[in-house]
Amino acid sequence: MDFNSFNIKVVKFGGSSLADAEHFKKVADIIHADPTRIFVVPSAPGKRFSGDTKVTDMLYECYNTVTAGGDVDSVFGRICERYNLIIEGLGLDYDLTEEFNHIKWAIGHSAGRDYAASRGEYLNGLILSKYLGYDFIDPARYIRFFDDGSFDSEVTNALLSEELKKHDNGVIPGFYGSMPNGTIRTFSRGGSDITGSIVARAASADLYENWTDVSGFLMADPRIVDNPQGISYITYRELRELSYMGATVLHEDAIFPVRFAGIPINIRNTNMPEDPGTIILSHTEMYDSKHIITGIAGKKGFCVITIEKPMMNSEKGFGRKVLEAIEQENISFEHLPSGIDTMSVVLNRSEISSCRERIVNRICNAVEPDAITIEEGLALIAVVGRGMVKSKGTAVRVFKAVADAGINIRMIDQGSSELNIIIGVDENDFEKAMRAIYTEFVD
Ligand code: ADP
Ligand code: ASP
Ligand code: MG
């Protein structure tokens, strides 16, 4: 197909948008409403109601059961039932029994954890392509990873753009590709967003639409702040800061392929397709927001190592030696707030749980501090906004709002780009602090 003469949209639908037959119908209506929506990236069926289990989680359970020597019949049966309910609900004449049998056999014969997880998207993709009458394009053949497991963007782009030219339309399952030896590899959780972006770049799309269950990016997590306002326009950089810090609407790495190609992303709501959602672009100067901040996001589960030693700032190589000690345990650090006689390193608690003693010993041997402490239970909150560069006093307002709510700030870090201010609070104060900051800037 000649991409130059067409307007092309790549549309990705998340798990909640493809959780059951009713949602499949809404998805098909959205696709049929616009003939430029020609490449479709589906996730695996997500939760249909609170308390339900995502198919991806059931597939991980299958894998874990098999590796523990257990019997997968019951959980695998529930997976097949989810797909069969969708097929039935759509009135399709389609039988996936052979696929199911093969997948079950492969999971039981060392096909691997990523293979198991990827079948959620694979099977949903088969059903959606059948329902839409679109070609099925298996990403295992085109989305490639290096031997070390990192994503090979250039080979992928070359292979996939070549392939897409052969199709007038297509369904390309999200979340996975393959290793040089042919085995399946997935992105991290939520990775179908990345596939959507890769396909948008390869198709030279005009727009990457990411359809989910909220009407775009909101100024705060709706599970924490009641009815947060929507964000109409946001830059790739702001979005990355927010998604890295827990605003899970879009995977934090999903912007790279489209940013490279200058393709905007539009986050939309499958259940309210008339809502305009959020547009993500590289520059938004012409769309000034009425708020100084663009959004707030945060995560629990951090810890902070504080190292004290008088005059450390004049000791050459001090910082490097501390970071080297952490690197030797193959751990990356999140933040590095420092004073003249103290240095703090914020780390992900789950990463250091198995090696905290070793890290402390390594740091002690490397820099002989006067004192070293590890504090657990830290939550980080990022206040993000391109408007903060121009306006004075934003940090003061953040601190005052949190202090007025009776919350102690345990850490402060302002990004050098002035795009964000990050504060650390006790995990127990997390939700309260988020609400206090939101109210200060938005309500
Ligand atoms: P999908 O299954 O479509 O990929 P996700 O669950 O990954 O959807 O992302 C959408 C969810 O992200 C929303 O339902 C919402 O609960 C959550 N979320 C967290 N932070 C935000 C935010 N700032 N704006 C909108 N949604 C958010
Ligand atoms: N199904 C995968 C997950 O649950 C990928 C995705 O939904 O984007 O993480
Ligand atoms: Mg998602």
CSV table of C-alpha atoms and ligand atoms in Angstrom, one decimal:
chain,number,residue,atom,x,y,z
A,1,MET,CA,0.0,0.0,0.0
A,2,ASP,CA,1.2,3.5,-0.7
A,3,PHE,CA,1.4,5.3,2.6
A,4,ASN,CA,1.9,8.7,1.1
A,5,SER,CA,-1.5,9.0,-0.4
A,6,PHE,CA,-3.4,8.0,2.8
A,7,ASN,CA,-4.1,9.3,6.2
A,8,ILE,CA,-3.2,6.5,8.5
A,9,LYS,CA,-4.2,6.1,12.2
A,10,VAL,CA,-2.8,3.3,14.3
A,11,VAL,CA,-5.3,2.4,17.1
A,12,LYS,CA,-4.4,0.5,20.2
A,13,PHE,CA,-7.1,-0.9,22.5
A,14,GLY,CA,-6.2,-1.8,26.1
A,15,GLY,CA,-7.3,-4.8,28.1
A,16,SER,CA,-10.4,-3.2,29.6
A,17,SER,CA,-11.5,-2.2,26.1
A,18,LEU,CA,-11.4,-5.8,24.9
A,19,ALA,CA,-12.5,-7.6,28.0
A,20,ASP,CA,-15.7,-9.1,26.6
A,21,ALA,CA,-17.9,-9.3,23.5
A,22,GLU,CA,-19.7,-6.0,24.4
A,23,HIS,CA,-16.5,-4.2,24.4
A,24,PHE,CA,-15.4,-5.8,21.1
A,25,LYS,CA,-18.5,-4.4,19.5
A,26,LYS,CA,-17.7,-0.9,20.7
A,27,VAL,CA,-14.2,-1.3,19.4
A,28,ALA,CA,-15.4,-2.4,16.0
A,29,ASP,CA,-17.8,0.6,15.9
A,30,ILE,CA,-14.9,2.9,16.6
A,31,ILE,CA,-12.8,1.4,13.9
A,32,HIS,CA,-15.5,1.4,11.3
A,33,ALA,CA,-16.4,5.0,12.1
A,34,ASP,CA,-13.1,6.2,10.5
A,35,PRO,CA,-11.7,4.5,7.4
A,36,THR,CA,-8.2,5.7,8.3
A,37,ARG,CA,-8.1,3.4,11.4
A,38,ILE,CA,-6.3,0.7,9.5
A,39,PHE,CA,-3.8,-0.9,11.9
A,40,VAL,CA,-5.1,-2.2,15.2
A,41,VAL,CA,-3.1,-3.3,18.2
A,42,PRO,CA,-5.1,-5.2,20.8
A,43,SER,CA,-4.2,-6.1,24.4
A,44,ALA,CA,-5.3,-9.3,26.1
A,45,PRO,CA,-8.7,-9.3,27.7
A,46,GLY,CA,-8.6,-7.3,31.0
A,47,LYS,CA,-10.9,-7.1,34.0
A,48,ARG,CA,-14.6,-7.1,33.3
A,49,PHE,CA,-15.5,-5.9,36.8
A,50,SER,CA,-13.5,-5.2,39.9
A,51,GLY,CA,-12.2,-8.5,41.4
A,52,ASP,CA,-12.0,-10.1,37.9
A,53,THR,CA,-8.6,-11.4,36.7
A,54,LYS,CA,-6.8,-10.2,33.6
A,55,VAL,CA,-6.0,-13.0,31.1
A,56,THR,CA,-2.3,-12.1,31.3
A,57,ASP,CA,-2.3,-12.8,35.0
A,58,MET,CA,-4.0,-16.1,34.4
A,59,LEU,CA,-1.3,-17.0,31.9
A,60,TYR,CA,1.4,-16.1,34.4
A,61,GLU,CA,-0.4,-18.4,36.8
A,62,CYS,CA,-0.3,-21.2,34.3
A,63,TYR,CA,3.4,-20.8,33.8
A,64,ASN,CA,4.0,-20.7,37.6
A,65,THR,CA,1.9,-23.8,38.1
A,66,VAL,CA,3.7,-25.7,35.4
A,67,THR,CA,7.1,-24.8,36.8
A,68,ALA,CA,6.0,-25.8,40.3
A,69,GLY,CA,5.0,-29.2,38.8
A,70,GLY,CA,1.3,-28.6,39.2
A,71,ASP,CA,-1.7,-29.2,36.9
A,72,VAL,CA,-2.9,-26.3,34.8
A,73,ASP,CA,-6.2,-27.7,33.6
A,74,SER,CA,-8.4,-25.6,35.8
A,75,VAL,CA,-6.7,-22.2,35.2
A,76,PHE,CA,-6.2,-22.9,31.5
A,77,GLY,CA,-9.8,-23.9,31.2
A,78,ARG,CA,-10.8,-20.5,32.6
A,79,ILE,CA,-8.7,-18.8,30.0
A,80,CYS,CA,-10.3,-20.8,27.1
A,81,GLU,CA,-13.7,-19.9,28.6
A,82,ARG,CA,-12.9,-16.2,28.5
A,83,TYR,CA,-12.1,-16.4,24.7
A,84,ASN,CA,-15.0,-18.7,24.0
A,85,LEU,CA,-17.4,-16.3,25.7
A,86,ILE,CA,-16.1,-13.5,23.4
A,87,ILE,CA,-16.4,-15.6,20.3
A,88,GLU,CA,-20.0,-16.7,21.2
A,89,GLY,CA,-21.0,-13.1,22.2
A,90,LEU,CA,-19.9,-11.9,18.8
A,91,GLY,CA,-21.7,-14.7,17.0
A,92,LEU,CA,-18.5,-15.7,15.2
A,93,ASP,CA,-18.1,-19.1,13.5
A,94,TYR,CA,-14.6,-19.6,14.9
A,95,ASP,CA,-13.0,-22.4,16.7
A,96,LEU,CA,-9.8,-21.9,18.7
A,97,THR,CA,-9.5,-25.4,20.1
A,98,GLU,CA,-6.4,-26.3,18.2
A,99,GLU,CA,-4.7,-23.1,19.2
A,100,PHE,CA,-5.7,-23.7,22.8
A,101,ASN,CA,-4.3,-27.2,22.7
A,102,HIS,CA,-1.1,-26.2,21.2
A,103,ILE,CA,-0.5,-23.3,23.7
A,104,LYS,CA,-1.3,-25.5,26.6
A,105,TRP,CA,1.1,-28.1,25.3
A,106,ALA,CA,3.9,-25.5,24.7
A,107,ILE,CA,3.5,-24.0,28.2
A,108,GLY,CA,4.0,-27.5,29.6
A,109,HIS,CA,7.0,-28.0,27.4
A,110,SER,CA,9.4,-25.2,28.3
A,111,ALA,CA,8.1,-22.5,25.9
A,112,GLY,CA,8.9,-20.0,28.7
A,113,ARG,CA,7.2,-17.4,30.8
A,114,ASP,CA,7.1,-14.7,28.1
A,115,TYR,CA,5.6,-17.1,25.6
A,116,ALA,CA,2.9,-17.9,28.1
A,117,ALA,CA,2.1,-14.3,28.8
A,118,SER,CA,2.1,-13.3,25.1
A,119,ARG,CA,-0.6,-15.7,24.2
A,120,GLY,CA,-3.2,-13.4,25.8
A,121,GLU,CA,-2.6,-10.8,23.1
A,122,TYR,CA,-2.1,-13.4,20.4
A,123,LEU,CA,-5.5,-15.1,20.9
A,124,ASN,CA,-7.3,-11.7,21.3
A,125,GLY,CA,-5.6,-10.6,18.0
A,126,LEU,CA,-6.9,-13.7,16.2
A,127,ILE,CA,-10.4,-13.1,17.3
A,128,LEU,CA,-10.3,-9.4,16.5
A,129,SER,CA,-8.9,-9.9,13.1
A,130,LYS,CA,-11.6,-12.4,12.3
A,131,TYR,CA,-14.3,-10.1,13.6
A,132,LEU,CA,-13.1,-7.1,11.7
A,133,GLY,CA,-12.1,-9.0,8.6
A,134,TYR,CA,-8.6,-7.5,8.9
A,135,ASP,CA,-5.3,-9.3,8.2
A,136,PHE,CA,-3.6,-10.9,11.2
A,137,ILE,CA,0.1,-9.9,11.5
A,138,ASP,CA,2.1,-11.8,14.1
A,139,PRO,CA,4.6,-9.4,15.7
A,140,ALA,CA,6.9,-12.3,16.5
A,141,ARG,CA,8.2,-12.1,13.0
A,142,TYR,CA,8.8,-8.3,13.0
A,143,ILE,CA,9.3,-7.0,16.5
A,144,ARG,CA,12.8,-7.9,17.5
A,145,PHE,CA,14.9,-7.9,20.6
A,146,PHE,CA,18.7,-8.1,21.1
A,147,ASP,CA,20.3,-11.0,22.9
A,148,ASP,CA,20.4,-9.0,26.1
A,149,GLY,CA,16.6,-8.6,26.0
A,150,SER,CA,16.6,-4.9,25.0
A,151,PHE,CA,14.4,-3.8,22.1
A,152,ASP,CA,16.0,-3.6,18.7
A,153,SER,CA,14.2,-0.5,17.3
A,154,GLU,CA,15.9,-0.2,14.0
A,155,VAL,CA,15.7,-3.8,12.7
A,156,THR,CA,12.1,-3.8,13.9
A,157,ASN,CA,11.2,-0.6,12.1
A,158,ALA,CA,12.8,-1.9,8.9
A,159,LEU,CA,11.1,-5.3,9.0
A,160,LEU,CA,7.7,-4.0,10.1
A,161,SER,CA,7.4,-1.1,7.8
A,162,GLU,CA,8.2,-3.4,4.9
A,163,GLU,CA,5.5,-5.8,6.0
A,164,LEU,CA,2.8,-3.2,6.7
A,165,LYS,CA,3.2,-2.0,3.1
A,166,LYS,CA,1.8,-5.3,1.9
A,167,HIS,CA,-1.5,-4.9,3.9
A,168,ASP,CA,-4.5,-2.6,3.5
A,169,ASN,CA,-5.3,-3.2,7.1
A,170,GLY,CA,-4.1,-5.4,9.9
A,171,VAL,CA,-4.4,-6.5,13.5
A,172,ILE,CA,-1.0,-6.7,15.2
A,173,PRO,CA,-1.2,-8.1,18.8
A,174,GLY,CA,0.5,-6.0,21.4
A,175,PHE,CA,3.1,-6.8,24.1
A,176,TYR,CA,5.5,-9.2,22.4
A,177,GLY,CA,8.1,-9.9,19.7
A,178,SER,CA,10.9,-12.3,19.4
A,179,MET,CA,14.6,-12.9,20.4
A,180,PRO,CA,17.3,-13.6,17.9
A,181,ASN,CA,16.9,-17.3,18.6
A,182,GLY,CA,13.2,-17.1,17.8
A,183,THR,CA,11.8,-17.5,21.3
A,184,ILE,CA,9.1,-15.1,22.3
A,185,ARG,CA,9.9,-12.0,24.4
A,186,THR,CA,7.4,-9.6,26.0
A,187,PHE,CA,7.8,-5.9,27.0
A,188,SER,CA,7.2,-5.1,30.6
A,189,ARG,CA,3.6,-5.0,31.9
A,190,GLY,CA,1.4,-2.6,30.0
A,191,GLY,CA,3.7,-3.1,27.0
A,192,SER,CA,1.0,-3.2,24.3
A,193,ASP,CA,1.2,0.6,24.5
A,194,ILE,CA,4.8,0.3,23.2
A,195,THR,CA,3.7,-2.0,20.4
A,196,GLY,CA,1.1,0.6,19.3
A,197,SER,CA,3.8,3.2,19.1
A,198,ILE,CA,6.2,0.9,17.2
A,199,VAL,CA,3.4,0.1,14.7
A,200,ALA,CA,2.6,3.9,14.3
A,201,ARG,CA,6.2,4.6,13.5
A,202,ALA,CA,6.5,1.7,11.0
A,203,ALA,CA,3.3,2.7,9.3
A,204,SER,CA,4.3,6.4,9.2
A,205,ALA,CA,1.0,7.1,10.8
A,206,ASP,CA,-0.4,10.6,11.2
A,207,LEU,CA,-1.8,9.7,14.6
A,208,TYR,CA,-1.4,7.0,17.3
A,209,GLU,CA,-4.8,6.6,19.1
A,210,ASN,CA,-4.5,4.8,22.4
A,211,TRP,CA,-8.0,3.7,23.5
A,212,THR,CA,-8.6,2.9,27.2
A,213,ASP,CA,-11.2,3.2,29.9
A,214,VAL,CA,-10.7,6.9,30.9
A,215,SER,CA,-11.3,10.1,28.8
A,216,GLY,CA,-7.6,10.8,28.5
A,217,PHE,CA,-4.8,11.7,30.9
A,218,LEU,CA,-6.2,13.1,34.0
A,219,MET,CA,-4.4,15.6,36.3
A,220,ALA,CA,-4.2,12.9,39.0
A,221,ASP,CA,-4.9,9.2,39.5
A,222,PRO,CA,-8.8,9.0,39.6
A,223,ARG,CA,-8.4,6.2,42.2
A,224,ILE,CA,-6.9,8.7,44.6
A,225,VAL,CA,-8.3,12.1,43.7
A,226,ASP,CA,-12.1,12.3,43.1
A,227,ASN,CA,-13.0,13.4,39.6
A,228,PRO,CA,-9.7,14.9,38.6
A,229,GLN,CA,-9.7,17.3,35.6
A,230,GLY,CA,-8.6,16.1,32.2
A,231,ILE,CA,-5.5,17.2,30.5
A,232,SER,CA,-6.1,18.4,26.9
A,233,TYR,CA,-2.5,18.7,25.7
A,234,ILE,CA,0.7,17.4,27.2
A,235,THR,CA,4.3,17.1,26.0
A,236,TYR,CA,6.0,13.8,25.6
A,237,ARG,CA,8.5,14.8,28.3
A,238,GLU,CA,5.8,15.7,30.8
A,239,LEU,CA,4.0,12.5,30.0
A,240,ARG,CA,7.1,10.4,30.5
A,241,GLU,CA,7.7,12.0,34.0
A,242,LEU,CA,4.1,11.3,35.0
A,243,SER,CA,3.9,7.7,33.6
A,244,TYR,CA,7.2,6.8,35.1
A,245,MET,CA,5.9,8.0,38.5
A,246,GLY,CA,2.8,5.8,38.4
A,247,ALA,CA,0.3,7.4,36.1
A,248,THR,CA,-0.2,4.1,34.4
A,249,VAL,CA,-2.5,5.2,31.6
A,250,LEU,CA,0.4,4.9,29.1
A,251,HIS,CA,3.5,2.8,29.4
A,252,GLU,CA,6.4,5.1,30.2
A,253,ASP,CA,8.5,3.8,27.2
A,254,ALA,CA,5.6,4.1,24.7
A,255,ILE,CA,6.5,7.6,23.6
A,256,PHE,CA,10.0,6.8,22.2
A,257,PRO,CA,9.1,5.3,18.7
A,258,VAL,CA,6.5,8.0,18.0
A,259,ARG,CA,8.5,10.9,19.4
A,260,PHE,CA,11.3,9.9,17.1
A,261,ALA,CA,8.9,10.2,14.2
A,262,GLY,CA,7.0,13.2,15.4
A,263,ILE,CA,3.6,11.3,15.6
A,264,PRO,CA,1.1,12.7,18.1
A,265,ILE,CA,-0.6,10.3,20.5
A,266,ASN,CA,-4.3,10.7,21.4
A,267,ILE,CA,-5.6,8.9,24.5
A,268,ARG,CA,-9.3,8.2,24.1
A,269,ASN,CA,-12.1,6.5,26.0
A,270,THR,CA,-13.6,3.4,24.3
A,271,ASN,CA,-16.8,3.9,26.5
A,272,MET,CA,-17.1,7.5,25.5
A,273,PRO,CA,-15.7,7.8,22.0
A,274,GLU,CA,-17.1,11.3,21.6
A,275,ASP,CA,-14.7,12.7,24.2
A,276,PRO,CA,-11.7,14.3,22.7
A,277,GLY,CA,-9.2,12.9,25.2
A,278,THR,CA,-5.6,14.0,25.6
A,279,ILE,CA,-3.2,14.9,22.8
A,280,ILE,CA,0.5,14.2,23.4
A,281,LEU,CA,2.9,16.2,21.3
A,282,SER,CA,6.6,17.4,21.4
A,283,HIS,CA,5.6,21.0,21.8
A,284,THR,CA,2.4,22.5,23.2
A,285,GLU,CA,3.3,26.2,23.2
A,286,MET,CA,0.2,27.1,21.2
A,287,TYR,CA,-2.0,25.3,23.7
A,288,ASP,CA,-1.4,26.9,27.0
A,289,SER,CA,-3.0,25.3,29.9
A,290,LYS,CA,-4.8,27.3,32.5
A,291,HIS,CA,-3.0,25.6,35.3
A,292,ILE,CA,0.7,26.0,36.3
A,293,ILE,CA,1.0,22.3,36.8
A,294,THR,CA,0.1,19.7,34.2
A,295,GLY,CA,-0.4,16.7,36.5
A,296,ILE,CA,0.6,14.9,39.7
A,297,ALA,CA,1.6,11.2,40.0
A,298,GLY,CA,3.2,9.1,42.6
A,299,LYS,CA,4.2,5.7,43.7
A,300,LYS,CA,4.9,3.8,47.0
A,301,GLY,CA,7.6,1.3,47.5
A,302,PHE,CA,10.8,3.3,47.8
A,303,CYS,CA,13.6,3.4,50.4
A,304,VAL,CA,16.3,5.9,51.0
A,305,ILE,CA,19.9,5.2,52.0
A,306,THR,CA,21.5,8.2,53.8
A,307,ILE,CA,25.2,8.5,54.1
A,308,GLU,CA,26.8,11.0,56.5
A,309,LYS,CA,30.4,12.1,56.5
A,310,PRO,CA,31.6,15.7,57.3
A,311,MET,CA,33.3,17.4,54.3
A,312,MET,CA,32.2,14.6,51.9
A,313,ASN,CA,31.6,17.3,49.2
A,314,SER,CA,35.4,18.0,49.1
A,315,GLU,CA,36.3,14.3,49.0
A,316,LYS,CA,37.0,13.5,45.4
A,317,GLY,CA,35.2,10.5,43.9
A,318,PHE,CA,32.8,10.2,47.0
A,319,GLY,CA,29.6,10.2,45.0
A,320,ARG,CA,31.1,7.9,42.3
A,321,LYS,CA,32.2,5.3,44.9
A,322,VAL,CA,28.7,5.2,46.5
A,323,LEU,CA,27.0,4.8,43.2
A,324,GLU,CA,29.5,2.2,42.1
A,325,ALA,CA,28.7,0.2,45.3
A,326,ILE,CA,25.1,0.2,44.2
A,327,GLU,CA,25.9,-0.6,40.6
A,328,GLN,CA,27.9,-3.6,41.6
A,329,GLU,CA,24.6,-5.1,42.9
A,330,ASN,CA,23.1,-4.4,39.5
A,331,ILE,CA,20.6,-1.9,40.8
A,332,SER,CA,19.7,1.5,39.4
A,333,PHE,CA,19.0,4.5,41.6
A,334,GLU,CA,15.9,6.7,41.4
A,335,HIS,CA,17.1,10.0,43.0
A,336,LEU,CA,20.1,11.5,44.6
A,337,PRO,CA,19.2,14.4,46.9
A,338,SER,CA,22.4,15.6,48.6
A,339,GLY,CA,23.7,18.2,51.1
A,340,ILE,CA,27.3,19.1,51.9
A,341,ASP,CA,27.8,16.4,54.6
A,342,THR,CA,25.0,14.0,53.6
A,343,MET,CA,24.1,12.1,50.5
A,344,SER,CA,20.9,10.2,50.0
A,345,VAL,CA,20.2,7.6,47.4
A,346,VAL,CA,16.5,6.7,46.7
A,347,LEU,CA,16.1,3.1,45.5
A,348,ASN,CA,13.2,0.8,44.7
A,349,ARG,CA,12.5,-1.3,47.8
A,350,SER,CA,11.7,-4.4,45.8
A,351,GLU,CA,15.1,-4.3,44.1
A,352,ILE,CA,17.2,-4.1,47.2
A,353,SER,CA,15.3,-6.5,49.4
A,354,SER,CA,17.7,-9.4,48.7
A,355,CYS,CA,20.9,-7.4,48.9
A,356,ARG,CA,20.5,-4.6,51.4
A,357,GLU,CA,23.2,-5.9,53.7
A,358,ARG,CA,25.7,-6.3,50.9
A,359,ILE,CA,25.0,-2.7,49.6
A,360,VAL,CA,25.5,-1.2,53.1
A,361,ASN,CA,28.8,-3.2,53.4
A,362,ARG,CA,30.0,-2.1,50.0
A,363,ILE,CA,29.3,1.5,50.7
A,364,CYS,CA,31.0,1.3,54.1
A,365,ASN,CA,34.1,-0.2,52.6
A,366,ALA,CA,34.1,2.3,49.7
A,367,VAL,CA,33.7,5.6,51.6
A,368,GLU,CA,34.0,4.9,55.3
A,369,PRO,CA,31.0,7.0,56.4
A,370,ASP,CA,30.3,8.3,59.9
A,371,ALA,CA,26.8,7.0,59.7
A,372,ILE,CA,24.6,5.1,57.2
A,373,THR,CA,20.9,4.5,57.6
A,374,ILE,CA,18.2,2.9,55.4
A,375,GLU,CA,14.7,4.1,55.8
A,376,GLU,CA,11.8,2.1,54.4
A,377,GLY,CA,8.3,3.1,53.5
A,378,LEU,CA,8.9,6.1,51.3
A,379,ALA,CA,6.4,7.2,48.7
A,380,LEU,CA,7.4,9.6,45.9
A,381,ILE,CA,5.1,12.2,44.4
A,382,ALA,CA,6.0,14.1,41.2
A,383,VAL,CA,4.4,17.4,40.5
A,384,VAL,CA,5.0,18.0,36.8
A,385,GLY,CA,4.3,20.9,34.5
A,386,ARG,CA,5.9,22.9,31.6
A,387,GLY,CA,4.3,26.0,33.2
A,388,MET,CA,6.5,25.7,36.3
A,389,VAL,CA,9.5,27.0,34.4
A,390,LYS,CA,7.9,30.4,34.0
A,391,SER,CA,6.1,30.8,37.3
A,392,LYS,CA,7.8,31.5,40.6
A,393,GLY,CA,6.9,30.0,43.9
A,394,THR,CA,5.6,26.6,42.7
A,395,ALA,CA,7.8,24.6,45.0
A,396,VAL,CA,6.7,26.8,48.0
A,397,ARG,CA,3.1,26.1,47.2
A,398,VAL,CA,3.7,22.3,47.0
A,399,PHE,CA,5.5,22.3,50.4
A,400,LYS,CA,3.0,24.5,52.1
A,401,ALA,CA,0.0,22.4,50.8
A,402,VAL,CA,1.6,19.3,52.2
A,403,ALA,CA,2.7,20.9,55.5
A,404,ASP,CA,-0.8,22.4,56.0
A,405,ALA,CA,-2.2,18.9,55.7
A,406,GLY,CA,0.0,17.9,58.6
A,407,ILE,CA,2.4,15.8,56.5
A,408,ASN,CA,6.2,15.7,56.9
A,409,ILE,CA,8.2,15.9,53.7
A,410,ARG,CA,11.1,13.4,53.9
A,411,MET,CA,12.8,14.2,50.7
A,412,ILE,CA,12.8,16.9,48.0
A,413,ASP,CA,14.3,16.8,44.6
A,414,GLN,CA,13.7,19.3,41.8
A,415,GLY,CA,14.6,18.1,38.3
A,416,SER,CA,17.2,20.3,36.6
A,417,SER,CA,14.8,20.9,33.7
A,418,GLU,CA,12.4,22.6,36.2
A,419,LEU,CA,9.7,20.4,34.7
A,420,ASN,CA,9.1,18.6,37.9
A,421,ILE,CA,9.4,18.7,41.7
A,422,ILE,CA,9.6,15.4,43.5
A,423,ILE,CA,8.8,15.0,47.1
A,424,GLY,CA,9.1,11.9,49.4
A,425,VAL,CA,6.6,11.3,52.1
A,426,ASP,CA,5.7,8.4,54.4
A,427,GLU,CA,3.7,5.8,52.5
A,428,ASN,CA,0.9,6.2,55.0
A,429,ASP,CA,0.6,9.9,54.0
A,430,PHE,CA,0.7,9.3,50.3
A,431,GLU,CA,-2.9,9.6,49.3
A,432,LYS,CA,-3.5,12.6,51.6
A,433,ALA,CA,-0.5,14.4,50.2
A,434,MET,CA,-1.6,13.8,46.6
A,435,ARG,CA,-5.0,15.2,47.4
A,436,ALA,CA,-3.5,18.2,49.2
A,437,ILE,CA,-1.3,19.1,46.2
A,438,TYR,CA,-4.2,18.7,43.8
A,439,THR,CA,-6.5,20.9,45.8
A,440,GLU,CA,-3.8,23.6,46.0
A,441,PHE,CA,-3.2,23.8,42.3
A,442,VAL,CA,-6.5,22.8,40.7
A,443,ASP,CA,-9.6,23.1,42.9
B,1,ADP,P1,-5.6,-0.2,29.5
B,1,ADP,O1,-6.1,-1.6,29.9
B,1,ADP,O2,-6.5,0.4,28.5
B,1,ADP,O3,-4.1,-0.3,28.9
B,1,ADP,P2,-4.6,0.9,32.0
B,1,ADP,O4,-5.3,0.3,33.1
B,1,ADP,O5,-3.2,0.5,31.6
B,1,ADP,O6,-5.6,0.7,30.7
B,1,ADP,O7,-4.6,2.5,32.1
B,1,ADP,C1,-5.8,3.2,32.4
B,1,ADP,C2,-6.0,3.4,33.9
B,1,ADP,O8,-4.9,4.2,34.4
B,1,ADP,C3,-7.3,4.1,34.3
B,1,ADP,O9,-8.3,3.3,34.4
B,1,ADP,C4,-6.9,4.8,35.6
B,1,ADP,O10,-7.4,4.0,36.7
B,1,ADP,C5,-5.4,4.7,35.7
B,1,ADP,N1,-4.7,6.0,35.9
B,1,ADP,C6,-3.7,6.3,36.8
B,1,ADP,N2,-3.3,7.5,36.7
B,1,ADP,C7,-4.1,8.2,35.8
B,1,ADP,C8,-4.2,9.5,35.3
B,1,ADP,N3,-3.4,10.5,35.7
B,1,ADP,N4,-5.1,9.7,34.4
B,1,ADP,C9,-5.9,8.8,33.9
B,1,ADP,N5,-5.9,7.5,34.4
B,1,ADP,C10,-5.0,7.2,35.3
B,2,ASP,N1,-1.6,-7.7,28.7
B,2,ASP,C1,-0.4,-7.1,29.1
B,2,ASP,C2,-0.5,-6.7,30.6
B,2,ASP,O1,-1.4,-7.0,31.2
B,2,ASP,C3,0.1,-6.0,28.3
B,2,ASP,C4,-0.9,-4.8,28.2
B,2,ASP,O2,-2.0,-4.9,28.6
B,2,ASP,O3,-0.4,-3.8,27.6
B,2,ASP,O4,0.5,-6.2,31.1
B,3,MG,MG,-2.3,-0.2,29.9
